[in-house]
Amino acid sequence: MRYPLAEVKRFEINGYAQGTTYKVTYYAADSIVTQQQTDSLLAAVDRSVSLYSPTSLITKFNHSAKGIIIDKTFMVLIKKAQEINRATGGLVDITVKPLVAAWGFGAKKVTEFPDSAKVREILKHVGPDKIWLSGNFLHKKDPQVQIDLNGIAQGYTADLLAELLEKHGIKNYVTEIGGELRIRGHKPDGEPFKIGIEAIDDNDINPSPLLKIIAPGDRAVTTSGNYRKHLQANGRQISHIIDPKTGYPTQKDIISVTVVAKDGITADGFDNGFVTMGLRQTLDFLSKNGNLAAYIIYKKANGAVADTATANFKTLEVK
Amino acid sequence: MERRTFVKSAGLLAGASFLNTTNVFAEDDAAGIIRIGVIGCGDRGKGIIQVLNQLPGKFKVIAVCDVLDFRLDETKKESKDANFTTYKDHRRLLDNKDVDAVVVAVPLNMHYAIAVDTLNANKHLYLEKTMTYDIPQALELVKLVKSKPKQVVQVGHQYRYSPLYYRVKEMINKGYLGDINQIDCRWDRNGNWRRPVPSPALERQINWRMYKQYSGGLMAELLSHQIDFINWAFDTHPQQIFATGGIDTFKDGRETFDNVQVMFRYEGQHSMVGNFGATCGNAHDGYLFKIKGTLGTISLLTDEGKFFPEKKLLSDKTLVDGVTGATRIVWNKEGGSPILPEKTKDGTWYAFNEFYKSVQNKTLPDSNVFTGARTAICVHSANAALYGKMPVTWKPEYDKL
């Protein structure tokens, strides 16, 4: 049974976390969840897996010699990351952090890019076998091993915000952090929630109109792109997504990929991997994994920009 | 062949391009390095020398001049490795045939005379802002520079050489801000704006900014930068000027106001009100520069800027309930987007890199004698309104610039 319209109101919480903005929209009879609660949840995520916090568990892990005891958030992310690593044949790998740092996409800028000898040296400390869990202890094979959960944590944060709302009985909401969203339910008039896909013009100042609008239902939507974060070297753009197998920034054809999945941790976990796989391999992968839907913007061999979507994505489109 | 002589004789050859002469010298040892004389070694002059020392492939300071001995001593001390000749009389520095270009950073009342001497000595000129002490001098200097087409004259409105300010100009011209109608500028401090004086006899020479005989006060020294940027970015100038001010905080014998507020009325494609204010009695706002239009606001510091779209435009996105995209970097909690990803360097660094290009390629600098004159006219009209306590109207003859 649906509540009468008059009793349900729209509530919106806007805040700042993980170096970006977040927004929680929900429909309820009262403001049952407050900004204090969302901020405190996000602070807890930071204490667990923020690379920017010098006292977070992940920072402690990265600085440790053999590993540390981790908390529940951390453990969920590690287990999912391992699962996605296997599913993508190793193209999504959280131990890629030393490479990300060497290429200048970590906390510190670099004055020069690493040469092939340096890349080979770093690769010795990268790989899924370099970390393992026993109970709540996360082990590392050697002190140089470091991990980065940034590629998956935001999607999971959208899930955690959703979980907080659900705990308070809220069933109609959109949670969003840094462009990663988790959606459930509908608006009071029965209309589905609609999600826009941002144009890829790399222009925050005067953004182009939205590329597509979808009604994803009770799912999560995340996007990974090469269009916003990149560095220049010898007039060439360097992608911020590093291939954990070669040790070099991806040179593939995908500019941006939007993934729709059952939850944020899954969608966000796969999207970077697709950029590393490239178009052909990604479409092949998606054809065997019908629980994922995707919209991909890519560069053709002749330099022209084109887009494509999986069949199950097209059914979500409202525009 | 000695360089100076060559440049001079090249100037006599019809059709000889300056660019070619430079290329000939590229084979020389001193190739492409502009030898600089600095006249005026106060804080600004010494600051410029530090910047020039950071550009060793482009500039070499070979001569410095100041009327005060202790300033010359300080200058030597601050440039330990430098090997320059010191002068107390700027005319002797201008006699030095090795000097290719001269930086003039002296009190405002001397800008014109020394600029004229420099141009007549056939040197390129980097003249600090404000260009001249009054309007007749500005118009005269334009005439003189027109008669010296081989010499480059750049005026020291250095901030607008920053890539940030170029980007803002582009944003304005592309219409990102919509119809721009308000400009808000401040340059505030909480302090007397005085420099320490080693002997009371030097009070007027060192604290020349306090005295009308030498200075145009806060308008000329500070707000001229923002006034100049607006003139340049919009290719405009005010039609009417209203002003008020006084000596409100430091009644210490100074003559120039320590608290000023002027309003400019601009007509044209963007009809706007420009508010320019400065006080020595409150530092909260510091440097403030806002450009406001129907679509958004740009807020600028000297080295970084943010864009704030109007709220009603953000709500246009409410036809959707969320937007997915690669992570946006957001710097501040008020929701502004950074205009450039990183802070820029000091404006003087960019200004001298451009001065180098202008001298090498013999091109008109972006901050040139014409824009310098237009800004000087704005500054002096604002001061006429401030001290004369009456509105001032832009004269049609100024448009002939």
XYZ file of C-alpha atoms in Angstrom:
720
model
C 0.000 0.000 0.000
C 1.249 3.446 -0.919
C 1.216 6.312 1.575
C -1.154 9.148 0.720
C 0.850 11.861 -1.130
C 0.453 14.546 1.498
C 2.190 12.589 4.193
C 5.401 11.846 2.302
C 7.974 14.598 1.874
C 11.256 14.826 0.050
C 14.383 15.218 2.179
C 17.822 16.017 0.877
C 21.183 15.879 2.662
C 24.165 17.511 0.955
C 27.683 17.125 2.271
C 31.338 16.779 1.605
C 33.398 13.586 1.997
C 36.183 11.606 0.331
C 37.415 14.736 -1.451
C 34.112 15.160 -3.254
C 30.441 15.908 -2.611
C 27.689 13.544 -1.539
C 23.927 13.809 -1.684
C 21.237 11.690 -0.096
C 17.649 12.120 -1.275
C 14.810 10.233 0.352
C 11.061 10.286 0.679
C 9.563 9.810 4.131
C 6.986 11.239 6.486
C 9.681 12.954 8.518
C 13.421 13.706 8.471
C 14.277 10.392 10.085
C 17.899 10.402 8.919
C 19.949 13.532 9.506
C 23.209 14.932 8.175
C 24.827 14.190 11.528
C 24.223 10.498 10.910
C 25.463 10.501 7.322
C 28.542 12.556 8.243
C 29.342 10.201 11.079
C 28.979 7.172 8.790
C 31.301 8.767 6.238
C 33.840 9.626 8.929
C 33.855 5.966 9.943
C 34.530 4.937 6.324
C 37.412 7.441 6.253
C 38.876 5.979 9.450
C 38.843 2.610 7.759
C 39.862 3.018 4.107
C 40.829 6.649 3.366
C 44.302 6.956 1.848
C 44.242 10.666 2.643
C 43.926 10.083 6.376
C 47.318 9.433 8.000
C 45.654 7.465 10.816
C 43.227 5.318 8.810
C 43.486 1.538 8.906
C 44.470 1.382 5.255
C 47.320 3.855 5.814
C 48.468 1.758 8.773
C 48.306 -1.348 6.625
C 50.326 0.278 3.850
C 53.012 1.359 6.322
C 53.086 -1.968 8.164
C 55.664 -4.703 7.625
C 53.402 -7.742 7.745
C 49.802 -6.510 7.956
C 47.202 -5.456 10.543
C 43.798 -6.332 11.984
C 41.090 -4.667 9.900
C 37.446 -3.707 10.496
C 34.233 -4.876 8.845
C 34.070 -2.200 6.106
C 37.668 -2.911 5.146
C 37.032 -6.661 5.096
C 33.937 -6.404 2.905
C 35.924 -4.338 0.415
C 38.910 -6.717 0.427
C 36.722 -9.773 -0.174
C 34.827 -8.080 -2.992
C 38.062 -6.789 -4.522
C 39.514 -10.315 -4.529
C 36.347 -11.657 -6.147
C 36.458 -8.967 -8.863
C 40.169 -9.566 -9.386
C 39.419 -13.180 -10.225
C 36.407 -12.308 -12.364
C 38.392 -9.809 -14.473
C 41.414 -12.040 -14.889
C 43.508 -9.768 -12.683
C 42.738 -6.462 -14.418
C 41.261 -4.948 -11.261
C 43.923 -5.167 -8.586
C 43.990 -3.137 -5.372
C 47.741 -3.795 -4.896
C 48.355 -1.443 -7.834
C 48.913 1.489 -5.444
C 52.747 1.720 -5.709
C 52.320 2.009 -9.486
C 49.612 4.658 -9.137
C 51.995 6.626 -6.886
C 54.938 6.197 -9.277
C 52.860 7.573 -12.168
C 51.918 10.637 -10.125
C 48.269 9.875 -9.370
C 48.785 9.324 -5.652
C 48.839 11.955 -2.938
C 52.170 13.319 -4.199
C 52.977 14.686 -7.612
C 55.998 13.304 -9.439
C 58.556 15.265 -11.407
C 59.174 12.471 -13.881
C 57.479 9.269 -14.935
C 59.097 5.921 -14.049
C 61.337 4.164 -16.602
C 60.896 0.501 -17.543
C 63.412 -0.739 -14.927
C 61.521 1.112 -12.203
C 58.185 -0.275 -13.412
C 59.623 -3.827 -13.389
C 60.923 -3.313 -9.858
C 57.542 -2.065 -8.583
C 55.682 -4.911 -10.313
C 57.460 -7.356 -7.962
C 55.242 -5.998 -5.155
C 51.993 -5.984 -7.157
C 49.572 -8.869 -7.561
C 46.647 -10.626 -5.892
C 48.964 -13.135 -4.156
C 50.680 -10.298 -2.255
C 47.848 -9.974 0.302
C 45.611 -12.491 2.049
C 43.107 -12.603 4.907
C 43.151 -14.930 7.875
C 40.255 -14.133 10.163
C 40.282 -10.365 10.544
C 44.037 -10.076 9.929
C 45.053 -8.769 6.521
C 48.529 -10.051 5.675
C 51.010 -8.593 3.202
C 53.841 -10.519 1.583
C 56.471 -7.810 2.002
C 56.599 -4.281 3.448
C 56.535 -2.653 -0.024
C 53.064 -4.039 -0.761
C 50.434 -1.292 -0.635
C 46.750 -1.236 -1.489
C 44.310 1.333 -2.798
C 40.563 0.834 -2.411
C 39.604 4.168 -3.994
C 38.340 2.438 -7.128
C 35.695 0.508 -5.219
C 35.126 2.346 -1.916
C 32.898 5.115 -3.264
C 30.404 2.671 -4.727
C 30.386 0.800 -1.419
C 29.899 4.087 0.448
C 26.728 4.665 -1.587
C 25.643 1.179 -0.402
C 26.424 2.031 3.237
C 24.389 5.236 3.019
C 21.532 3.148 1.571
C 21.907 0.658 4.425
C 21.618 3.511 6.943
C 18.363 4.672 5.328
C 16.978 1.135 5.214
C 17.749 0.668 8.902
C 15.364 3.574 9.517
C 12.653 2.042 7.367
C 13.206 4.295 4.353
C 12.403 2.494 1.119
C 12.470 5.262 -1.486
C 15.841 6.949 -1.932
C 18.860 7.856 -4.030
C 22.295 8.010 -2.385
C 25.161 9.522 -4.327
C 28.828 10.184 -3.642
C 31.230 11.482 -6.287
C 28.934 10.426 -9.117
C 28.363 6.853 -7.836
C 24.718 6.127 -6.973
C 22.525 3.604 -5.244
C 18.789 3.712 -5.907
C 15.714 2.097 -4.450
C 11.982 2.589 -4.836
C 10.170 5.435 -6.559
C 8.777 8.892 -6.022
C 5.471 9.349 -4.142
C 3.540 9.648 -7.420
C 4.903 6.299 -8.568
C 7.426 7.832 -10.985
C 10.762 5.989 -11.071
C 13.973 7.725 -10.047
C 15.844 8.975 -13.099
C 19.611 9.138 -13.331
C 21.510 11.291 -15.848
C 24.811 10.326 -17.406
C 27.166 13.236 -17.556
C 28.609 14.375 -20.878
C 32.330 13.790 -21.231
C 33.451 17.281 -22.165
C 35.840 17.656 -19.221
C 34.326 21.059 -18.575
C 33.156 21.517 -15.014
C 32.573 25.185 -15.606
C 30.003 24.953 -18.352
C 28.876 21.331 -18.549
C 27.117 20.032 -21.624
C 23.610 18.576 -21.365
C 23.285 15.063 -19.952
C 24.063 12.331 -22.465
C 21.443 9.810 -21.396
C 18.777 9.434 -18.766
C 17.993 6.026 -17.305
C 15.532 4.622 -14.790
C 17.697 1.894 -13.244
C 15.189 0.591 -10.667
C 16.524 -0.885 -7.404
C 20.162 -0.884 -8.474
C 23.421 1.029 -8.377
C 25.003 3.143 -11.116
C 28.686 4.067 -11.256
C 30.955 5.603 -13.863
C 34.673 5.332 -14.464
C 36.267 7.642 -16.938
C 39.517 8.750 -18.371
C 38.199 12.157 -19.239
C 38.556 14.023 -15.985
C 41.803 12.921 -14.359
C 44.870 12.744 -16.502
C 48.377 14.121 -16.714
C 50.285 15.381 -19.728
C 53.634 13.941 -20.765
C 55.398 14.904 -23.976
C 52.102 16.219 -25.264
C 50.455 12.835 -24.587
C 47.722 12.308 -22.023
C 48.438 9.751 -19.335
C 45.455 7.899 -17.922
C 45.008 7.642 -14.156
C 44.000 3.991 -14.518
C 47.104 1.795 -14.391
C 47.124 -1.708 -15.884
C 48.301 -3.889 -12.966
C 49.742 -6.479 -15.351
C 51.943 -4.219 -17.492
C 52.543 -1.502 -14.888
C 51.741 1.196 -17.435
C 48.738 3.557 -17.761
C 45.986 2.027 -19.878
C 46.127 2.958 -23.523
C 42.819 1.376 -24.393
C 39.942 2.819 -26.338
C 37.370 3.312 -23.577
C 36.889 6.907 -22.498
C 34.114 6.300 -20.017
C 32.015 3.398 -18.848
C 28.804 3.548 -16.820
C 27.888 0.302 -15.057
C 24.522 -0.689 -13.608
C 24.614 -3.515 -11.041
C 22.695 -4.775 -8.027
C 24.824 -2.711 -5.628
C 27.465 0.023 -5.647
C 30.364 -2.152 -4.580
C 29.819 -4.421 -7.592
C 29.288 -1.645 -10.142
C 32.227 0.431 -8.881
C 34.387 -2.674 -8.551
C 34.031 -3.506 -12.241
C 34.030 -0.098 -13.919
C 37.787 0.607 -13.715
C 38.506 -2.922 -14.910
C 36.463 -2.321 -18.053
C 38.542 0.757 -18.889
C 41.646 -1.448 -18.591
C 40.089 -4.262 -20.665
C 39.134 -2.074 -23.567
C 35.957 -2.189 -25.608
C 36.153 -5.598 -27.291
C 37.043 -7.516 -24.142
C 34.500 -5.587 -22.053
C 31.617 -6.322 -24.430
C 32.662 -9.965 -24.446
C 32.723 -10.011 -20.645
C 29.333 -8.305 -20.395
C 27.750 -10.781 -22.798
C 28.600 -13.521 -20.279
C 27.527 -11.511 -17.216
C 23.921 -10.541 -17.766
C 23.543 -9.146 -14.248
C 25.645 -6.148 -15.317
C 24.457 -3.464 -17.750
C 26.789 -0.900 -19.257
C 26.983 2.205 -21.410
C 30.383 2.829 -22.971
C 31.909 5.840 -24.660
C 35.004 4.981 -26.642
C 37.415 6.255 -29.216
C 37.449 4.551 -32.599
C 40.671 3.756 -34.424
C 40.200 6.883 -36.556
C 39.946 9.049 -33.423
C 36.198 9.640 -33.617
C 34.211 9.274 -30.389
C 31.365 6.758 -30.390
C 29.124 5.101 -27.837
C 27.511 1.732 -27.328
C 25.312 0.068 -24.709
C 24.446 -3.456 -23.702
C 20.942 -4.651 -24.588
C 19.885 -4.711 -20.927
C 21.105 -1.111 -20.528
C 18.935 0.045 -23.426
C 15.829 -1.216 -21.631
C 16.600 1.212 -18.776
C 16.784 4.295 -21.006
C 14.027 6.869 -20.729
C 15.501 9.327 -23.230
C 79.796 42.814 -34.012
C 78.686 44.266 -30.749
C 75.047 43.554 -30.126
C 73.835 47.050 -29.353
C 75.321 48.428 -32.537
C 73.839 45.661 -34.560
C 70.336 46.239 -33.294
C 70.654 49.923 -34.002
C 71.896 49.448 -37.538
C 69.316 46.774 -38.193
C 66.743 49.381 -37.295
C 68.021 51.518 -40.154
C 67.584 48.812 -42.747
C 64.210 49.100 -44.391
C 62.279 45.857 -43.962
C 64.845 44.233 -41.677
C 62.791 42.308 -39.191
C 63.809 42.319 -35.580
C 63.113 38.596 -35.436
C 65.850 37.938 -37.973
C 68.398 39.955 -36.072
C 67.621 37.879 -33.024
C 68.167 34.700 -34.960
C 71.558 35.894 -36.077
C 72.412 36.359 -32.433
C 71.185 32.928 -31.550
C 74.599 31.772 -32.702
C 76.235 34.131 -30.282
C 77.175 33.256 -26.745
C 74.908 35.840 -25.249
C 72.254 34.633 -27.661
C 68.722 35.582 -26.836
C 69.449 36.833 -23.355
C 67.999 40.272 -22.721
C 70.269 42.428 -20.612
C 68.273 44.373 -18.092
C 68.748 47.600 -16.192
C 66.481 48.127 -13.196
C 65.686 51.689 -12.164
C 64.201 51.820 -8.674
C 65.208 49.199 -6.106
C 62.440 49.442 -3.548
C 60.402 46.372 -2.621
C 58.951 46.090 -6.127
C 62.238 46.590 -7.982
C 64.000 44.028 -5.795
C 61.090 41.606 -6.180
C 61.345 41.889 -9.977
C 65.113 41.239 -9.828
C 64.390 38.000 -7.932
C 61.971 36.917 -10.665
C 64.448 37.837 -13.426
C 67.117 35.777 -11.642
C 64.773 32.781 -11.947
C 64.794 33.188 -15.744
C 68.533 32.985 -16.493
C 68.026 31.813 -20.091
C 66.022 34.918 -20.868
C 67.247 37.802 -18.754
C 70.395 39.023 -17.108
C 70.301 41.998 -14.764
C 73.468 43.948 -15.560
C 72.667 47.379 -14.097
C 70.644 48.694 -11.176
C 69.865 52.223 -10.106
C 68.454 53.877 -7.005
C 68.880 57.300 -5.466
C 69.243 55.754 -1.999
C 72.552 54.035 -1.133
C 71.024 51.587 1.317
C 68.661 50.324 -1.373
C 71.591 49.557 -3.660
C 73.296 47.735 -0.783
C 70.170 45.667 -0.114
C 69.880 44.840 -3.808
C 73.476 43.593 -3.946
C 72.968 41.550 -0.808
C 69.828 39.892 -2.188
C 71.485 38.927 -5.492
C 74.725 37.403 -4.263
C 75.751 35.795 -7.547
C 74.751 38.747 -9.677
C 77.328 40.935 -11.256
C 75.766 44.283 -11.999
C 76.865 47.895 -12.146
C 75.126 50.224 -9.713
C 74.032 53.747 -10.516
C 72.533 56.607 -8.534
C 71.521 58.594 -11.627
C 69.196 56.777 -14.030
C 70.597 58.729 -16.998
C 74.002 57.113 -16.465
C 72.363 53.697 -16.475
C 70.638 54.597 -19.729
C 74.040 55.569 -21.188
C 75.165 51.961 -20.681
C 75.155 50.560 -24.217
C 74.938 46.962 -23.001
C 71.499 47.467 -21.474
C 68.805 46.185 -23.873
C 65.726 46.759 -21.748
C 64.890 48.765 -18.653
C 62.551 47.981 -15.772
C 61.188 51.152 -14.175
C 59.889 50.673 -10.621
C 60.105 54.169 -9.149
C 57.513 56.327 -7.338
C 54.571 57.140 -9.617
C 55.390 60.814 -10.121
C 58.664 59.844 -11.833
C 57.246 57.157 -14.163
C 56.724 59.480 -17.100
C 60.092 61.296 -17.060
C 62.104 58.108 -16.701
C 59.987 56.281 -19.287
C 60.634 59.106 -21.759
C 64.391 59.017 -21.049
C 64.396 55.232 -21.499
C 62.588 55.373 -24.830
C 64.859 58.164 -26.049
C 67.836 55.998 -25.095
C 66.382 53.362 -27.501
C 65.805 50.736 -24.830
C 62.817 48.446 -24.444
C 60.736 49.368 -21.416
C 58.918 47.466 -18.681
C 57.118 50.231 -16.798
C 55.487 49.499 -13.474
C 51.840 50.288 -12.976
C 50.087 52.691 -12.797
C 51.544 53.838 -16.117
C 51.714 57.568 -15.394
C 51.027 60.062 -12.605
C 48.306 61.906 -14.521
C 46.194 61.811 -17.683
C 48.174 64.305 -19.825
C 51.329 62.261 -19.231
C 49.494 59.088 -20.262
C 48.397 60.680 -23.546
C 51.893 62.053 -24.190
C 53.503 58.686 -23.518
C 51.164 57.024 -26.031
C 52.298 59.526 -28.667
C 55.957 58.929 -27.912
C 55.632 55.135 -27.992
C 53.805 55.325 -31.332
C 56.831 57.147 -32.726
C 59.131 54.326 -31.519
C 57.698 51.237 -33.244
C 60.875 49.179 -32.768
C 60.778 49.379 -28.998
C 58.576 47.202 -26.825
C 56.742 48.868 -23.940
C 54.960 46.669 -21.406
C 53.055 48.062 -18.423
C 53.314 46.164 -15.120
C 49.755 45.001 -14.600
C 51.265 41.586 -13.996
C 48.286 39.660 -12.642
C 46.519 39.521 -15.931
C 49.424 37.590 -17.448
C 48.560 34.623 -15.232
C 46.922 31.712 -17.119
C 44.115 31.975 -14.571
C 43.193 35.483 -15.693
C 43.428 34.519 -19.366
C 41.039 31.653 -18.658
C 38.632 34.024 -16.906
C 38.700 36.374 -19.888
C 37.878 33.405 -22.123
C 35.019 32.341 -19.830
C 33.583 35.851 -19.945
C 33.812 36.025 -23.723
C 32.294 32.569 -24.197
C 29.278 33.632 -22.155
C 29.714 31.166 -19.280
C 28.642 33.876 -16.843
C 25.708 35.052 -18.937
C 25.001 38.785 -18.833
C 27.533 40.224 -16.450
C 26.182 43.091 -14.411
C 28.274 43.461 -11.224
C 31.984 43.564 -10.400
C 33.095 43.533 -6.745
C 36.714 44.270 -5.916
C 38.521 44.886 -2.676
C 42.137 45.068 -1.644
C 42.126 45.504 2.119
C 44.670 45.389 4.886
C 44.732 46.213 8.568
C 47.915 48.243 8.811
C 49.310 51.661 8.007
C 50.839 50.689 4.618
C 54.092 52.344 5.633
C 57.651 51.131 5.117
C 60.262 51.513 7.876
C 62.279 54.724 7.505
C 65.950 54.616 8.570
C 66.090 58.417 8.982
C 63.224 60.934 9.306
C 64.720 62.910 6.432
C 63.813 60.027 4.109
C 60.141 59.860 5.138
C 58.716 61.311 1.922
C 61.101 59.406 -0.343
C 60.346 56.043 1.227
C 56.706 56.518 2.149
C 55.922 58.309 -1.090
C 52.618 56.408 -1.294
C 51.299 58.601 1.542
C 51.762 61.872 -0.357
C 49.758 63.215 -3.268
C 52.811 64.865 -4.812
C 54.208 61.411 -5.608
C 51.354 58.938 -5.486
C 47.861 58.090 -6.606
C 47.263 56.239 -3.320
C 45.284 53.005 -3.019
C 43.605 53.464 -6.411
C 46.902 53.614 -8.286
C 48.890 51.133 -6.230
C 46.329 48.402 -5.647
C 42.927 48.691 -7.317
C 44.468 49.584 -10.678
C 45.137 45.847 -11.227
C 41.478 44.894 -11.067
C 40.392 48.000 -12.989
C 42.902 47.106 -15.694
C 41.683 43.504 -15.850
C 38.070 44.587 -16.359
C 39.089 47.065 -19.082
C 41.043 44.339 -20.867
C 38.715 41.381 -20.402
C 35.620 43.289 -21.556
C 37.458 45.709 -23.849
C 35.661 48.487 -22.041
C 36.103 51.472 -19.764
C 33.787 53.268 -17.368
C 31.537 56.048 -18.677
C 30.873 57.550 -15.260
C 32.827 57.454 -12.036
C 31.510 58.090 -8.528
C 33.638 57.951 -5.417
C 33.980 58.619 -1.728
C 36.727 58.120 0.834
C 38.864 59.692 3.483
C 41.658 59.316 5.983
C 39.722 57.270 8.502
C 42.122 54.975 10.325
C 45.627 56.451 10.139
C 45.524 60.199 10.834
C 49.322 60.283 10.790
C 50.001 63.169 8.460
C 49.351 61.226 5.263
C 47.583 62.914 2.370
C 46.326 59.965 0.332
C 43.107 58.346 1.583
C 43.385 55.157 3.620
C 39.770 54.236 2.874
C 38.345 54.497 -0.642
C 35.295 53.305 -2.512
C 34.579 53.992 -6.164
C 31.737 52.992 -8.437
C 32.244 52.678 -12.175
C 29.356 52.664 -14.622
C 30.161 50.615 -17.730
C 28.052 50.625 -20.902
C 28.353 48.320 -23.894
C 27.748 44.622 -24.462
C 27.793 44.095 -20.711
C 26.328 47.121 -18.957
C 27.732 46.825 -15.475
C 28.369 48.425 -12.126
C 31.922 48.054 -10.874
C 32.632 48.482 -7.166
C 36.264 48.997 -6.227
C 37.211 49.519 -2.595
C 40.248 49.421 -0.347
C 40.785 50.137 3.318
C 43.812 50.078 5.616
C 41.546 49.448 8.621
C 40.206 45.907 8.112
C 41.872 42.863 6.615
C 38.979 40.394 6.598
C 38.307 40.441 2.858
C 41.932 40.941 1.832
C 42.033 40.558 -1.933
C 38.560 40.068 -3.313
C 37.573 39.995 -6.962
C 34.137 38.824 -8.024
C 32.546 38.958 -11.450
C 28.809 38.326 -11.391
C 26.489 37.391 -14.230
C 23.053 35.896 -14.799
C 24.547 32.384 -15.060
C 27.211 32.464 -12.367
C 29.933 34.144 -10.337
C 33.683 33.989 -10.681
C 35.620 34.542 -7.463
C 39.312 35.224 -7.871
C 42.417 35.418 -5.780
C 45.686 36.349 -7.455
C 46.630 32.688 -7.967
C 43.376 30.703 -7.904
C 39.771 31.115 -8.889
C 36.431 29.389 -8.540
C 33.242 29.377 -10.515
C 29.855 29.269 -8.809
C 26.926 28.558 -11.110
C 23.702 30.297 -10.108
C 21.585 28.058 -7.889
C 18.567 28.157 -10.182
C 20.670 26.623 -12.973
C 21.796 23.770 -10.774
C 18.174 23.015 -10.006
C 17.492 22.640 -13.752
C 19.148 19.281 -13.311
C 16.241 18.197 -11.116
C 14.581 16.652 -14.127
C 16.814 13.796 -12.950
C 17.292 12.546 -9.403
C 21.015 12.011 -9.676
C 23.943 12.282 -12.064
C 26.675 9.731 -12.619
C 30.132 10.716 -13.879
C 33.819 10.309 -13.225
C 34.704 11.785 -9.866
C 34.662 15.531 -9.877
C 37.356 17.214 -7.840
C 35.678 19.684 -5.540
C 37.875 22.027 -3.577
C 35.547 23.829 -1.282
C 32.407 23.049 0.598
C 30.398 25.889 -0.920
C 30.195 23.966 -4.176
C 32.429 26.114 -6.376
C 34.419 24.488 -9.146
C 38.085 25.393 -9.508
C 38.800 27.329 -12.700
C 42.280 25.820 -13.044
C 43.404 22.562 -11.394
C 46.387 24.136 -9.653
C 47.437 27.443 -8.165
C 49.320 29.643 -10.586
C 52.753 31.160 -10.001
C 53.219 34.812 -9.139
C 51.938 37.061 -11.935
C 55.335 38.750 -12.354
C 56.848 35.452 -13.563
C 54.314 35.158 -16.388
C 54.535 38.880 -17.173
C 58.300 38.738 -17.744
C 58.089 35.561 -19.805
C 55.675 37.429 -22.055
C 57.882 40.528 -22.046
C 60.678 38.305 -23.326
C 58.502 36.976 -26.144
C 57.341 40.469 -27.060
C 60.921 41.747 -27.252
C 62.134 38.714 -29.230
C 59.225 38.714 -31.668
C 58.690 42.464 -31.630
C 55.014 42.106 -30.832
C 52.664 44.333 -28.871
C 52.374 43.076 -25.272
C 48.862 42.438 -23.934
C 49.525 45.027 -21.240
C 50.766 47.799 -23.508
C 50.918 51.577 -23.607
C 47.335 51.824 -24.906
C 45.737 49.629 -22.240
C 48.112 51.174 -19.691
C 46.895 54.644 -20.623
C 43.247 53.587 -20.434
C 43.784 52.209 -16.928
C 45.769 55.282 -15.872
C 42.859 57.452 -17.026
C 40.463 55.321 -14.926
C 42.709 55.632 -11.864
C 43.142 59.370 -12.171
C 39.456 59.938 -12.891
C 38.651 57.897 -9.772
C 41.067 60.039 -7.764
C 39.549 63.205 -9.258
C 36.143 61.964 -8.076
C 37.522 60.986 -4.636
C 39.445 64.121 -3.830
C 37.215 66.509 -5.822
C 34.072 65.025 -4.222
C 32.188 64.984 -7.510
C 31.275 62.514 -10.259
C 33.572 62.375 -13.273
C 32.531 61.527 -16.842
C 34.788 59.763 -19.367
C 35.872 62.212 -22.075
C 35.365 61.242 -25.749
C 38.956 62.247 -26.560
C 40.201 59.351 -24.413
C 38.564 56.937 -26.844
C 40.995 57.967 -29.576
C 43.683 55.870 -27.871
